[in-house]
Structure formats: structure tokens, C-alpha cells
Short mmCIF file of N, CA and C in Angstrom, two decimals:
data_model
loop_
_atom_site.label_atom_id
_atom_site.label_comp_id
_atom_site.label_asym_id
_atom_site.label_seq_id
_atom_site.Cartn_x
_atom_site.Cartn_y
_atom_site.Cartn_z
N MET A 1 79.47 78.01 85.17
CA MET A 1 78.77 79.19 85.64
C MET A 1 78.56 79.08 87.15
N ILE A 2 78.18 80.15 87.73
CA ILE A 2 77.99 80.22 89.18
C ILE A 2 76.56 79.79 89.51
N GLU A 3 76.42 78.95 90.50
CA GLU A 3 75.11 78.43 90.92
C GLU A 3 74.39 79.43 91.83
N LYS A 4 73.07 79.51 91.67
CA LYS A 4 72.25 80.33 92.57
C LYS A 4 72.42 79.82 94.00
N GLY A 5 72.58 80.74 94.95
CA GLY A 5 72.73 80.38 96.35
C GLY A 5 74.16 80.07 96.77
N GLN A 6 75.07 80.05 95.82
CA GLN A 6 76.48 79.77 96.11
C GLN A 6 77.12 80.99 96.78
N LEU A 7 77.96 80.75 97.78
CA LEU A 7 78.69 81.82 98.45
C LEU A 7 79.91 82.17 97.60
N ILE A 8 80.00 83.44 97.19
CA ILE A 8 81.06 83.90 96.29
C ILE A 8 81.81 85.05 96.94
N LEU A 9 83.12 85.00 96.84
CA LEU A 9 83.96 86.10 97.31
C LEU A 9 83.86 87.26 96.32
N VAL A 10 83.59 88.46 96.82
CA VAL A 10 83.53 89.64 95.96
C VAL A 10 84.95 89.88 95.42
N PRO A 11 85.10 90.01 94.10
CA PRO A 11 86.45 90.26 93.55
C PRO A 11 87.09 91.47 94.22
N ASN A 12 88.38 91.38 94.43
CA ASN A 12 89.13 92.44 95.11
C ASN A 12 88.89 93.81 94.49
N LYS A 13 88.85 93.88 93.16
CA LYS A 13 88.70 95.17 92.49
C LYS A 13 87.31 95.77 92.67
N LEU A 14 86.34 94.98 93.17
CA LEU A 14 84.98 95.50 93.40
C LEU A 14 84.67 95.66 94.88
N GLN A 15 85.62 95.35 95.73
CA GLN A 15 85.36 95.46 97.16
C GLN A 15 85.35 96.92 97.59
N HIS A 16 84.17 97.35 98.01
CA HIS A 16 83.98 98.70 98.55
C HIS A 16 82.76 98.64 99.46
N PRO A 17 82.88 99.13 100.69
CA PRO A 17 81.78 98.99 101.65
C PRO A 17 80.48 99.68 101.23
N PHE A 18 80.55 100.65 100.35
CA PHE A 18 79.33 101.31 99.89
C PHE A 18 78.43 100.33 99.15
N PHE A 19 79.02 99.46 98.37
CA PHE A 19 78.24 98.51 97.56
C PHE A 19 78.20 97.11 98.18
N TYR A 20 79.27 96.70 98.81
CA TYR A 20 79.35 95.36 99.39
C TYR A 20 79.87 95.47 100.82
N ALA A 21 78.97 95.29 101.78
CA ALA A 21 79.34 95.42 103.19
C ALA A 21 80.24 94.27 103.64
N ALA A 22 80.02 93.10 103.08
CA ALA A 22 80.81 91.92 103.44
C ALA A 22 81.69 91.53 102.25
N PRO A 23 82.77 90.79 102.51
CA PRO A 23 83.66 90.39 101.41
C PRO A 23 83.10 89.26 100.53
N GLU A 24 81.95 88.72 100.91
CA GLU A 24 81.34 87.69 100.08
C GLU A 24 79.84 87.93 99.97
N ILE A 25 79.26 87.35 98.93
CA ILE A 25 77.83 87.46 98.71
C ILE A 25 77.27 86.08 98.39
N ILE A 26 75.96 85.95 98.55
CA ILE A 26 75.27 84.75 98.10
C ILE A 26 74.75 85.06 96.71
N TRP A 27 75.15 84.25 95.74
CA TRP A 27 74.79 84.50 94.34
C TRP A 27 73.28 84.43 94.17
N PRO A 28 72.66 85.52 93.70
CA PRO A 28 71.20 85.55 93.55
C PRO A 28 70.73 84.89 92.25
N GLU A 29 69.43 84.74 92.15
CA GLU A 29 68.83 84.18 90.93
C GLU A 29 68.84 85.22 89.81
N ASN A 30 68.64 86.48 90.17
CA ASN A 30 68.53 87.56 89.20
C ASN A 30 69.83 88.37 89.16
N LYS A 31 70.42 88.49 87.99
CA LYS A 31 71.70 89.22 87.87
C LYS A 31 71.57 90.69 88.24
N ASN A 32 70.35 91.25 88.17
CA ASN A 32 70.15 92.65 88.52
C ASN A 32 70.32 92.91 90.02
N GLU A 33 70.40 91.86 90.80
CA GLU A 33 70.59 92.01 92.24
C GLU A 33 72.06 92.16 92.61
N ILE A 34 72.94 92.09 91.62
CA ILE A 34 74.38 92.23 91.85
C ILE A 34 74.84 93.54 91.24
N TYR A 35 75.48 94.37 92.07
CA TYR A 35 76.07 95.59 91.54
C TYR A 35 77.24 95.21 90.65
N PHE A 36 77.33 95.81 89.48
CA PHE A 36 78.45 95.60 88.56
C PHE A 36 78.58 94.12 88.14
N PHE A 37 77.47 93.56 87.71
CA PHE A 37 77.41 92.15 87.33
C PHE A 37 78.47 91.79 86.28
N ASP A 38 78.58 92.60 85.23
CA ASP A 38 79.53 92.30 84.16
C ASP A 38 80.97 92.32 84.67
N GLU A 39 81.31 93.30 85.51
CA GLU A 39 82.65 93.36 86.08
C GLU A 39 82.88 92.19 87.03
N PHE A 40 81.84 91.81 87.76
CA PHE A 40 81.93 90.69 88.69
C PHE A 40 82.40 89.45 87.94
N LEU A 41 81.71 89.14 86.84
CA LEU A 41 82.09 87.97 86.04
C LEU A 41 83.49 88.13 85.44
N PHE A 42 83.78 89.33 84.95
CA PHE A 42 85.09 89.60 84.35
C PHE A 42 86.22 89.36 85.35
N PHE A 43 86.09 89.91 86.55
CA PHE A 43 87.15 89.77 87.54
C PHE A 43 87.24 88.36 88.12
N LEU A 44 86.15 87.61 88.01
CA LEU A 44 86.17 86.19 88.41
C LEU A 44 86.63 85.30 87.25
N GLU A 45 86.95 85.94 86.13
CA GLU A 45 87.40 85.26 84.92
C GLU A 45 86.38 84.26 84.39
N LYS A 46 85.13 84.69 84.43
CA LYS A 46 84.02 83.90 83.89
C LYS A 46 83.60 84.52 82.56
N LYS A 47 82.89 83.75 81.75
CA LYS A 47 82.39 84.28 80.49
C LYS A 47 81.26 85.26 80.78
N GLY A 48 81.21 86.29 79.97
CA GLY A 48 80.15 87.29 80.11
C GLY A 48 80.41 88.45 79.18
N ASP A 49 79.50 89.41 79.22
CA ASP A 49 79.64 90.60 78.38
C ASP A 49 80.75 91.49 78.90
N ARG A 50 81.31 92.28 78.02
CA ARG A 50 82.32 93.28 78.36
C ARG A 50 81.82 94.62 77.80
N PRO A 51 80.76 95.19 78.42
CA PRO A 51 80.14 96.39 77.84
C PRO A 51 81.05 97.59 77.74
N TRP A 52 82.10 97.66 78.52
CA TRP A 52 83.03 98.79 78.46
C TRP A 52 83.85 98.77 77.17
N THR A 53 83.84 97.65 76.44
CA THR A 53 84.58 97.60 75.17
C THR A 53 83.78 98.20 74.02
N THR A 54 82.48 98.38 74.21
CA THR A 54 81.62 99.00 73.20
C THR A 54 80.74 100.06 73.85
N PRO A 55 81.36 101.14 74.34
CA PRO A 55 80.59 102.17 75.06
C PRO A 55 79.51 102.82 74.20
N GLU A 56 79.75 102.94 72.90
CA GLU A 56 78.75 103.58 72.04
C GLU A 56 77.44 102.81 72.01
N VAL A 57 77.49 101.52 72.32
CA VAL A 57 76.29 100.69 72.37
C VAL A 57 75.66 100.72 73.77
N HIS A 58 76.49 100.65 74.80
CA HIS A 58 75.99 100.46 76.16
C HIS A 58 75.71 101.75 76.93
N LEU A 59 76.37 102.83 76.59
CA LEU A 59 76.12 104.09 77.31
C LEU A 59 74.69 104.60 77.12
N PRO A 60 74.10 104.50 75.92
CA PRO A 60 72.70 104.91 75.80
C PRO A 60 71.76 104.08 76.68
N LEU A 61 72.08 102.81 76.87
CA LEU A 61 71.26 101.96 77.75
C LEU A 61 71.38 102.43 79.20
N LEU A 62 72.59 102.80 79.61
CA LEU A 62 72.78 103.32 80.97
C LEU A 62 72.07 104.66 81.13
N ASN A 63 72.07 105.46 80.07
CA ASN A 63 71.37 106.74 80.11
C ASN A 63 69.87 106.53 80.34
N GLU A 64 69.30 105.54 79.67
CA GLU A 64 67.88 105.21 79.86
C GLU A 64 67.63 104.71 81.29
N GLN A 65 68.54 103.91 81.78
CA GLN A 65 68.42 103.41 83.16
C GLN A 65 68.44 104.59 84.13
N TRP A 66 69.34 105.54 83.90
CA TRP A 66 69.41 106.72 84.76
C TRP A 66 68.11 107.52 84.70
N LYS A 67 67.54 107.67 83.51
CA LYS A 67 66.30 108.44 83.38
C LYS A 67 65.18 107.82 84.22
N GLN A 68 65.10 106.49 84.22
CA GLN A 68 64.07 105.81 85.03
C GLN A 68 64.34 106.01 86.53
N LEU A 69 65.58 105.83 86.93
CA LEU A 69 65.94 106.03 88.34
C LEU A 69 65.72 107.49 88.75
N ASN A 70 66.07 108.40 87.86
CA ASN A 70 65.91 109.83 88.13
C ASN A 70 64.44 110.18 88.37
N LYS A 71 63.53 109.62 87.55
CA LYS A 71 62.09 109.86 87.75
C LYS A 71 61.65 109.39 89.13
N SER A 72 62.08 108.20 89.49
CA SER A 72 61.72 107.65 90.81
C SER A 72 62.26 108.53 91.93
N LEU A 73 63.51 108.93 91.81
CA LEU A 73 64.13 109.75 92.85
C LEU A 73 63.45 111.12 92.94
N GLN A 74 63.15 111.72 91.80
CA GLN A 74 62.48 113.02 91.82
C GLN A 74 61.16 112.94 92.57
N SER A 75 60.37 111.93 92.26
CA SER A 75 59.06 111.84 92.92
C SER A 75 59.22 111.49 94.40
N MET A 76 60.17 110.64 94.72
CA MET A 76 60.37 110.28 96.14
C MET A 76 60.81 111.49 96.96
N PHE A 77 61.75 112.28 96.41
CA PHE A 77 62.19 113.46 97.14
C PHE A 77 61.08 114.50 97.22
N ALA A 78 60.29 114.63 96.16
CA ALA A 78 59.17 115.59 96.17
C ALA A 78 58.15 115.23 97.23
N MET A 79 57.93 113.94 97.43
CA MET A 79 56.95 113.49 98.43
C MET A 79 57.59 113.23 99.80
N ARG A 80 58.90 113.46 99.87
CA ARG A 80 59.65 113.19 101.10
C ARG A 80 59.43 111.75 101.56
N ALA A 81 59.43 110.86 100.59
CA ALA A 81 59.18 109.44 100.86
C ALA A 81 60.41 108.78 101.48
N ARG A 82 60.14 107.77 102.25
CA ARG A 82 61.23 106.96 102.82
C ARG A 82 61.65 105.92 101.79
N GLY A 83 62.77 105.30 102.04
CA GLY A 83 63.22 104.23 101.15
C GLY A 83 64.00 104.71 99.94
N VAL A 84 64.56 105.91 100.02
CA VAL A 84 65.31 106.46 98.89
C VAL A 84 66.72 105.84 98.78
N LYS A 85 67.26 105.34 99.89
CA LYS A 85 68.64 104.84 99.89
C LYS A 85 68.91 103.78 98.84
N PRO A 86 68.12 102.70 98.76
CA PRO A 86 68.46 101.67 97.77
C PRO A 86 68.39 102.18 96.33
N ILE A 87 67.49 103.10 96.06
CA ILE A 87 67.39 103.63 94.71
C ILE A 87 68.59 104.55 94.43
N MET A 88 69.01 105.31 95.42
CA MET A 88 70.20 106.16 95.26
C MET A 88 71.44 105.29 95.03
N VAL A 89 71.55 104.20 95.77
CA VAL A 89 72.70 103.31 95.59
C VAL A 89 72.69 102.75 94.17
N GLN A 90 71.53 102.35 93.69
CA GLN A 90 71.41 101.84 92.32
C GLN A 90 71.78 102.92 91.30
N ALA A 91 71.34 104.15 91.55
CA ALA A 91 71.64 105.27 90.65
C ALA A 91 73.14 105.58 90.66
N ILE A 92 73.75 105.54 91.82
CA ILE A 92 75.19 105.78 91.92
C ILE A 92 75.95 104.67 91.21
N CYS A 93 75.48 103.44 91.34
CA CYS A 93 76.06 102.30 90.62
C CYS A 93 76.00 102.56 89.11
N THR A 94 74.86 103.02 88.63
CA THR A 94 74.68 103.32 87.21
C THR A 94 75.65 104.42 86.78
N PHE A 95 75.84 105.42 87.63
CA PHE A 95 76.78 106.49 87.29
C PHE A 95 78.21 105.94 87.20
N PHE A 96 78.59 105.10 88.14
CA PHE A 96 79.94 104.51 88.10
C PHE A 96 80.15 103.76 86.79
N LYS A 97 79.15 102.99 86.39
CA LYS A 97 79.27 102.26 85.12
C LYS A 97 79.44 103.24 83.97
N TYR A 98 78.62 104.28 83.94
CA TYR A 98 78.69 105.26 82.86
C TYR A 98 80.08 105.90 82.82
N LEU A 99 80.57 106.27 83.96
CA LEU A 99 81.86 106.93 84.08
C LEU A 99 83.00 106.04 83.58
N PHE A 100 83.06 104.84 84.07
CA PHE A 100 84.15 103.93 83.70
C PHE A 100 84.00 103.41 82.27
N TRP A 101 82.79 103.02 81.89
CA TRP A 101 82.58 102.48 80.55
C TRP A 101 82.84 103.53 79.48
N ALA A 102 82.55 104.80 79.76
CA ALA A 102 82.84 105.87 78.82
C ALA A 102 84.35 105.96 78.55
N ASN A 103 85.12 105.53 79.53
CA ASN A 103 86.57 105.51 79.41
C ASN A 103 87.09 104.18 78.88
N GLY A 104 86.18 103.28 78.53
CA GLY A 104 86.57 101.99 77.98
C GLY A 104 87.14 101.03 79.00
N GLU A 105 86.76 101.21 80.27
CA GLU A 105 87.31 100.39 81.35
C GLU A 105 86.19 99.80 82.20
N PRO A 106 86.47 98.63 82.81
CA PRO A 106 85.50 98.10 83.78
C PRO A 106 85.57 98.93 85.06
N VAL A 107 84.51 98.92 85.81
CA VAL A 107 84.49 99.65 87.08
C VAL A 107 85.47 98.99 88.05
N VAL A 108 86.29 99.81 88.69
CA VAL A 108 87.21 99.35 89.73
C VAL A 108 86.97 100.22 90.95
N LEU A 109 86.49 99.59 92.03
CA LEU A 109 86.12 100.33 93.24
C LEU A 109 87.21 100.32 94.30
N ASN A 110 88.02 99.28 94.30
CA ASN A 110 89.10 99.17 95.27
C ASN A 110 90.14 100.24 94.94
N LYS A 111 90.59 100.97 95.94
CA LYS A 111 91.50 102.10 95.73
C LYS A 111 90.86 103.08 94.74
N LEU A 112 89.67 103.51 95.07
CA LEU A 112 88.85 104.33 94.20
C LEU A 112 89.54 105.62 93.78
N ASP A 113 90.27 106.25 94.69
CA ASP A 113 90.98 107.50 94.36
C ASP A 113 91.87 107.32 93.14
N SER A 114 92.70 106.30 93.16
CA SER A 114 93.63 106.10 92.04
C SER A 114 92.89 105.65 90.78
N SER A 115 91.80 104.89 90.93
CA SER A 115 91.01 104.49 89.76
C SER A 115 90.43 105.72 89.08
N LEU A 116 89.89 106.64 89.87
CA LEU A 116 89.28 107.86 89.31
C LEU A 116 90.32 108.76 88.67
N GLN A 117 91.50 108.83 89.28
CA GLN A 117 92.55 109.69 88.72
C GLN A 117 93.01 109.20 87.36
N GLY A 118 92.92 107.90 87.12
CA GLY A 118 93.36 107.33 85.84
C GLY A 118 92.39 107.54 84.70
N LEU A 119 91.20 108.04 84.98
CA LEU A 119 90.20 108.24 83.93
C LEU A 119 90.43 109.55 83.19
N LYS A 120 90.29 109.52 81.87
CA LYS A 120 90.48 110.74 81.08
C LYS A 120 89.19 111.53 80.93
N ILE A 121 88.07 110.83 80.75
CA ILE A 121 86.78 111.50 80.54
C ILE A 121 86.04 111.49 81.87
N LYS A 122 85.98 112.66 82.51
CA LYS A 122 85.32 112.74 83.82
C LYS A 122 85.00 114.19 84.16
N PRO A 123 83.99 114.38 85.02
CA PRO A 123 83.67 115.73 85.47
C PRO A 123 84.76 116.29 86.39
N VAL A 124 84.76 117.59 86.53
CA VAL A 124 85.71 118.28 87.41
C VAL A 124 85.43 117.89 88.87
N ASN A 125 86.47 117.75 89.65
CA ASN A 125 86.38 117.42 91.09
C ASN A 125 85.55 116.16 91.35
N ILE A 126 85.69 115.18 90.51
CA ILE A 126 84.88 113.97 90.61
C ILE A 126 85.06 113.26 91.95
N GLU A 127 86.28 113.21 92.44
CA GLU A 127 86.55 112.47 93.68
C GLU A 127 85.75 113.03 94.85
N GLU A 128 85.89 114.34 95.08
CA GLU A 128 85.20 114.96 96.21
C GLU A 128 83.68 114.84 96.08
N ARG A 129 83.21 115.04 94.88
CA ARG A 129 81.77 115.02 94.65
C ARG A 129 81.19 113.61 94.84
N LEU A 130 81.90 112.60 94.36
CA LEU A 130 81.43 111.23 94.54
C LEU A 130 81.43 110.84 96.02
N PHE A 131 82.49 111.19 96.72
CA PHE A 131 82.56 110.82 98.13
C PHE A 131 81.48 111.53 98.94
N PHE A 132 81.17 112.78 98.58
CA PHE A 132 80.08 113.49 99.24
C PHE A 132 78.76 112.75 99.02
N MET A 133 78.50 112.37 97.77
CA MET A 133 77.27 111.66 97.43
C MET A 133 77.15 110.34 98.20
N MET A 134 78.24 109.62 98.25
CA MET A 134 78.21 108.31 98.90
C MET A 134 78.00 108.45 100.40
N GLU A 135 78.52 109.51 100.97
CA GLU A 135 78.33 109.75 102.41
C GLU A 135 76.91 110.21 102.73
N SER A 136 76.28 110.91 101.80
CA SER A 136 74.99 111.56 102.05
C SER A 136 73.88 111.00 101.17
N LYS A 137 73.93 109.73 100.86
CA LYS A 137 73.05 109.13 99.84
C LYS A 137 71.56 109.30 100.06
N SER A 138 71.11 109.57 101.27
CA SER A 138 69.67 109.72 101.45
C SER A 138 69.20 111.17 101.47
N TYR A 139 70.08 112.08 101.15
CA TYR A 139 69.73 113.49 101.17
C TYR A 139 69.55 114.06 99.76
N PHE A 140 68.67 115.04 99.68
CA PHE A 140 68.36 115.68 98.40
C PHE A 140 69.61 116.27 97.75
N HIS A 141 70.52 116.84 98.55
CA HIS A 141 71.73 117.45 97.99
C HIS A 141 72.59 116.41 97.27
N ALA A 142 72.62 115.20 97.78
CA ALA A 142 73.38 114.13 97.12
C ALA A 142 72.73 113.78 95.78
N TYR A 143 71.41 113.73 95.78
CA TYR A 143 70.68 113.46 94.54
C TYR A 143 70.98 114.54 93.50
N LYS A 144 70.94 115.81 93.90
CA LYS A 144 71.22 116.91 92.98
C LYS A 144 72.65 116.80 92.43
N GLN A 145 73.58 116.44 93.30
CA GLN A 145 74.97 116.27 92.88
C GLN A 145 75.08 115.15 91.85
N LEU A 146 74.39 114.06 92.10
CA LEU A 146 74.40 112.92 91.17
C LEU A 146 73.82 113.34 89.82
N SER A 147 72.74 114.08 89.84
CA SER A 147 72.12 114.55 88.62
C SER A 147 73.08 115.44 87.82
N GLU A 148 73.77 116.33 88.52
CA GLU A 148 74.75 117.20 87.87
C GLU A 148 75.92 116.39 87.30
N LEU A 149 76.38 115.42 88.06
CA LEU A 149 77.48 114.58 87.58
C LEU A 149 77.08 113.82 86.32
N PHE A 150 75.88 113.30 86.30
CA PHE A 150 75.40 112.59 85.10
C PHE A 150 75.38 113.53 83.90
N ASN A 151 74.85 114.73 84.09
CA ASN A 151 74.80 115.71 82.99
C ASN A 151 76.20 116.05 82.49
N GLU A 152 77.10 116.31 83.41
CA GLU A 152 78.47 116.67 83.03
C GLU A 152 79.18 115.52 82.34
N GLN A 153 79.01 114.31 82.87
CA GLN A 153 79.67 113.14 82.27
C GLN A 153 79.13 112.88 80.87
N THR A 154 77.82 113.04 80.70
CA THR A 154 77.21 112.84 79.38
C THR A 154 77.80 113.83 78.37
N LYS A 155 77.94 115.09 78.77
CA LYS A 155 78.51 116.11 77.89
C LYS A 155 79.97 115.82 77.57
N GLN A 156 80.75 115.47 78.61
CA GLN A 156 82.17 115.16 78.41
C GLN A 156 82.35 113.98 77.46
N THR A 157 81.50 112.98 77.63
CA THR A 157 81.58 111.78 76.79
C THR A 157 81.23 112.10 75.35
N ALA A 158 80.15 112.86 75.16
CA ALA A 158 79.74 113.24 73.80
C ALA A 158 80.85 114.04 73.12
N LYS A 159 81.45 114.96 73.84
CA LYS A 159 82.54 115.77 73.31
C LYS A 159 83.72 114.88 72.92
N HIS A 160 84.06 113.95 73.79
CA HIS A 160 85.19 113.06 73.53
C HIS A 160 84.96 112.23 72.26
N PHE A 161 83.77 111.64 72.13
CA PHE A 161 83.48 110.81 70.97
C PHE A 161 83.39 111.65 69.69
N ALA A 162 82.89 112.87 69.78
CA ALA A 162 82.82 113.76 68.62
C ALA A 162 84.23 114.13 68.16
N MET A 163 85.10 114.44 69.11
CA MET A 163 86.48 114.80 68.78
C MET A 163 87.21 113.60 68.17
N ARG A 164 86.96 112.43 68.71
CA ARG A 164 87.60 111.22 68.18
C ARG A 164 87.14 110.95 66.75
N LYS A 165 85.87 111.19 66.50
CA LYS A 165 85.33 110.99 65.15
C LYS A 165 85.98 111.96 64.15
N LEU A 166 86.17 113.21 64.59
CA LEU A 166 86.83 114.21 63.74
C LEU A 166 88.26 113.82 63.43
N ARG A 167 88.97 113.32 64.43
CA ARG A 167 90.37 112.90 64.23
C ARG A 167 90.47 111.73 63.26
N GLU A 168 89.46 110.85 63.28
CA GLU A 168 89.48 109.67 62.42
C GLU A 168 89.22 110.02 60.96
N LYS A 169 88.62 111.19 60.70
CA LYS A 169 88.31 111.60 59.30
C LYS A 169 89.52 112.10 58.58
#
């Protein structure tokens, strides 16, 4: 396993300046301090969970995580509070997990355009909308876009799983 405080190279497939400014990180004590922890271990070929292989189990957990982040963001924007960026980044991270895991795949951030194009279950114009959100993460419009994307992705995913269930009967 990886030791706390150890300098680790961010896996190539997770390298994106929005989430990781530098190509390496210092391994924290708490796994929640790492964006895409499960993918991190997977791409480093370490033992760990593979939540994208059982989306029916893990997507509801991500939905709950989004609801908590959404409450925080709503109140922060209502009060025009500072410090919204880290919570927006966490919420965008949660959306990426939901998006990729719904498709049965780990999150891949490197060459994001082609990764997004390969997904079957996704909202319309996902690329443009995500890039807008990432560019404008501290603005209310980005938050509204994220909220809409979550709603659309949830509906698309439910539809996909319902159709798959019908085909299996």
C-alpha cells in the first residue's frame, strides 16, 4: 500500500490541471483528500474498490453525496459566501464519477474530449457544458449548469437501466 506522506506521480489517465495542478501529489492520511481515489489506485495497479463495475450500488451513494454538496452550494450562493471553489470542485468531481461510473468505466481525465465522446449514457452537449463549468467554477451559473447536468445524467441513467432490465426479461 502507499504510505502517508509519500510523493506519488498522478496516473497519466487522471492528469488534468483542474483537479491536479502538479503531476505529483503527497499521499494524504485521509482518502477523501484525493480526487478519484478508486481510479487512482486502479491506474497505479494497486488493490482497491472498482465502483464502476457495480454502478447500481455506487450511484445512489454518489447521489447522496451530491445532495449534501448541493445543499452547501445553495446556501453559500444564497449568502454570497466566499470559499465556494473547493466545494464546487468536489461537486464536479462527484459528477464526473457519476457520469463515468454510470457507463461502467473509471474516470479518465486525460484527453477528456475523447473520453467523453466514448460514453453512451450522457447529457446533451456534455463537453461544452463541462468545460464552461470548469472555467467558471466560482460563479452561480456554473453551479446551475452542474445541477442541471446532475438531473439530466440521473434521468439518462435511470432510463438506461430500465431499458436494460426490460431487454433482460
